[in-house]
Short mmCIF file of C-alpha atoms in Angstrom, two decimals:
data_model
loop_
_atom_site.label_atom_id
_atom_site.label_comp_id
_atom_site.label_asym_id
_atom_site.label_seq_id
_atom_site.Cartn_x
_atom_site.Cartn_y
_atom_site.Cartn_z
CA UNK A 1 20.54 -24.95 5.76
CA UNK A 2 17.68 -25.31 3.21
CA UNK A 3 14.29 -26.45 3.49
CA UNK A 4 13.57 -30.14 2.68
CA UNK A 5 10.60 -30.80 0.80
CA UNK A 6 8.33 -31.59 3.40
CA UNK A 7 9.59 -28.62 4.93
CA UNK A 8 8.64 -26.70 2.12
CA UNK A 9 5.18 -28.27 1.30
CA UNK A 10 4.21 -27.09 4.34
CA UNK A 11 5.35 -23.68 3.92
CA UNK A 12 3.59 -23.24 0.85
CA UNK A 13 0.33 -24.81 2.60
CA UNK A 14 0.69 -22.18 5.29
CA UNK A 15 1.01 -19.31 2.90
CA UNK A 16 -1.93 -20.50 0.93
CA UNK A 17 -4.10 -20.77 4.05
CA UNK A 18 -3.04 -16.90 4.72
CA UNK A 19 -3.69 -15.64 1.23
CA UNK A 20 -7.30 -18.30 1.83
CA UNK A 21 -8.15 -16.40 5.33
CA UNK A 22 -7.07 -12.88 5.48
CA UNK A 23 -5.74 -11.84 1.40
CA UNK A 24 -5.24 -8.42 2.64
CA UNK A 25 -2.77 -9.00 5.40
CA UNK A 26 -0.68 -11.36 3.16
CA UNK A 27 -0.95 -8.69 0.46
CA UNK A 28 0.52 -6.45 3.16
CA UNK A 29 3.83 -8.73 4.30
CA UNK A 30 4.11 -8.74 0.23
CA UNK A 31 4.51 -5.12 0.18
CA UNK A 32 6.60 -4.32 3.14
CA UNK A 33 9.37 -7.13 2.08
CA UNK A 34 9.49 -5.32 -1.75
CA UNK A 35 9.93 -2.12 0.07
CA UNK A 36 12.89 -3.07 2.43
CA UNK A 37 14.39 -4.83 -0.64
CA UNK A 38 13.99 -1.37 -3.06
CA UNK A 39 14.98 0.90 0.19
CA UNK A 40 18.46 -1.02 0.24
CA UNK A 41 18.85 -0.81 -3.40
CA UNK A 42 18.63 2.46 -2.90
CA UNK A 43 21.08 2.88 -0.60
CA UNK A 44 23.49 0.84 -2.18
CA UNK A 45 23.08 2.71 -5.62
CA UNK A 46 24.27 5.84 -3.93
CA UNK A 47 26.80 4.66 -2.39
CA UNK A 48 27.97 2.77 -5.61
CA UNK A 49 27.14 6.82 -7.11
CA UNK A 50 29.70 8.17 -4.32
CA UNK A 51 32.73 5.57 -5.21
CA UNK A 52 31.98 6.81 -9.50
CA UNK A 53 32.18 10.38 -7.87
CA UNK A 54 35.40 8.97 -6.15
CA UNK A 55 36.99 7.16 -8.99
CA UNK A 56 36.04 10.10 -11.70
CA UNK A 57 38.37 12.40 -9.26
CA UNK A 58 41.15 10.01 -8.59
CA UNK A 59 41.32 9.80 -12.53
CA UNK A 60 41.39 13.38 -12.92
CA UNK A 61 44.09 13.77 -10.28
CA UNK A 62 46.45 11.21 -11.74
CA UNK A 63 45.38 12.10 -15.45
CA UNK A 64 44.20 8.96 -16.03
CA UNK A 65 41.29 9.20 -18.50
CA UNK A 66 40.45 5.22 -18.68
CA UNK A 67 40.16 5.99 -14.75
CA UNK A 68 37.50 8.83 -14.79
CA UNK A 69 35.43 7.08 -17.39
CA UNK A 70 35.40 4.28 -15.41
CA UNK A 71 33.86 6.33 -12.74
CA UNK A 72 31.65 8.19 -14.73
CA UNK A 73 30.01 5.07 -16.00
CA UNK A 74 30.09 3.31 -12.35
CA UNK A 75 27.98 6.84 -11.80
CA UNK A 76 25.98 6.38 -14.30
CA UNK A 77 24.86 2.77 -13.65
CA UNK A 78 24.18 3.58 -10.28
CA UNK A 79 21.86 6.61 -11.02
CA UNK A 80 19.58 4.31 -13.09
CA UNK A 81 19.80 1.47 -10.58
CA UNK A 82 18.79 4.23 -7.77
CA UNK A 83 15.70 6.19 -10.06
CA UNK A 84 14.20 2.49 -10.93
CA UNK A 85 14.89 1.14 -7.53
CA UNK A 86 12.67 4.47 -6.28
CA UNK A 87 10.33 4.25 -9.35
CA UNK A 88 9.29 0.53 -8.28
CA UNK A 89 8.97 1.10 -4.10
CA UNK A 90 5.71 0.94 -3.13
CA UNK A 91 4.81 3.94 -0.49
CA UNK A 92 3.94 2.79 3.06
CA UNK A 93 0.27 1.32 3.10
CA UNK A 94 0.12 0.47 -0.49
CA UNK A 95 -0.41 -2.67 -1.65
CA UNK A 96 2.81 -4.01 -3.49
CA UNK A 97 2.51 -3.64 -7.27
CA UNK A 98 -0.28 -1.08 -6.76
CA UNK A 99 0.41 1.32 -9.83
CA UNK A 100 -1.57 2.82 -12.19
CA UNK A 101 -5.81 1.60 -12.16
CA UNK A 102 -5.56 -0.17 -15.41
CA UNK A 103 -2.15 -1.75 -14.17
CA UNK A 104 -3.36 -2.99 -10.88
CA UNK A 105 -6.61 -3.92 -11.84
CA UNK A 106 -4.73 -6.56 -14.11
CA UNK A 107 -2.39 -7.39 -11.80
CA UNK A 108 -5.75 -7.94 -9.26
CA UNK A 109 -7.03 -10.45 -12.41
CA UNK A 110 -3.66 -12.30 -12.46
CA UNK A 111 -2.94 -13.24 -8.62
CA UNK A 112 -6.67 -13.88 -8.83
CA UNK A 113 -6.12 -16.87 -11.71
CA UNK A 114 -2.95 -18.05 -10.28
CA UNK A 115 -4.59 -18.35 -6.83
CA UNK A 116 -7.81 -20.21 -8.38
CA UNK A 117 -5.22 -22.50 -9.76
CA UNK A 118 -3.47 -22.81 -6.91
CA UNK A 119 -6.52 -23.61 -5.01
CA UNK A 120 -7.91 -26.25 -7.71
CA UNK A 121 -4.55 -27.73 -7.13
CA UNK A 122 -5.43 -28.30 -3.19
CA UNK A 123 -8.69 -29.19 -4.00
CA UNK A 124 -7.40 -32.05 -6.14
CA UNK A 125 -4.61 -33.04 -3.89
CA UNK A 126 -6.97 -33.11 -1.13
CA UNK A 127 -9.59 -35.20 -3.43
CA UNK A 128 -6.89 -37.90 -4.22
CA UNK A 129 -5.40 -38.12 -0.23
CA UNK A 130 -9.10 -38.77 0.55
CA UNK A 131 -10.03 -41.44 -1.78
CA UNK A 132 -6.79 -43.54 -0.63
#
């Protein structure tokens, strides 16, 4: 059942206030929902590698080509899925989209601006309530 709107105001005013209070523990739920997300990727990549390993020998077994480069190409896919899916996980205690310095430090500038907006936003909201 979805949110309604009011429902999901508030949400939004909740996660602001938790970003507003403690940035660094917010920062930290970021992270660990990325990595669950990339860890099943993962997972599922390698399986979807282990059916392509299935499907290349089934094809080879009935000597049915169309069948084994069907599988090789289901292999395929899922070995790229799997090495960007591992590329992209963020290791336990880092902060999600922590990469390279120059990388994060512009990431750091970009939550930054969208937070200052979000927070002008607030401000005006709560400027407007208060002169009614």
């Amino acid at each position: 059942m979805p949110l309604s709107e009011h429902e999901q105001r508030m949400l939004e005013q909740m996660e602001r206030a938790l970003y507003a209070e403690d940035p660094k523990f917010a920062t930290a739920l970021e992270g660990s929902g990325l990595r669950t997300y990339t860890r099943r990727r993962v997972y599922q990549a390698v399986a979807g590698f282990l059916v392509g390993i299935a499907l290349l020998m089934a094809g080879m077994v009935a000597k049915q080509v169309w069948l084994s480069v069907v599988g090789f190409l289901v292999m395929l896919g899922c070995a790229v899925l799997a090495v960007t899916g591992w590329r992209k996980a963020p290791k336990p205690g880092e902060q999600a989209g922590g990469g390279a310095g120059h990388q994060a430090r512009r990431q750091g500038r970009q939550r930054r601006s969208v937070m200052d907006r979000i927070e002008q936003r607030w401000q005006k909201r709560r400027d407007e309530q208060g002169g009614h």
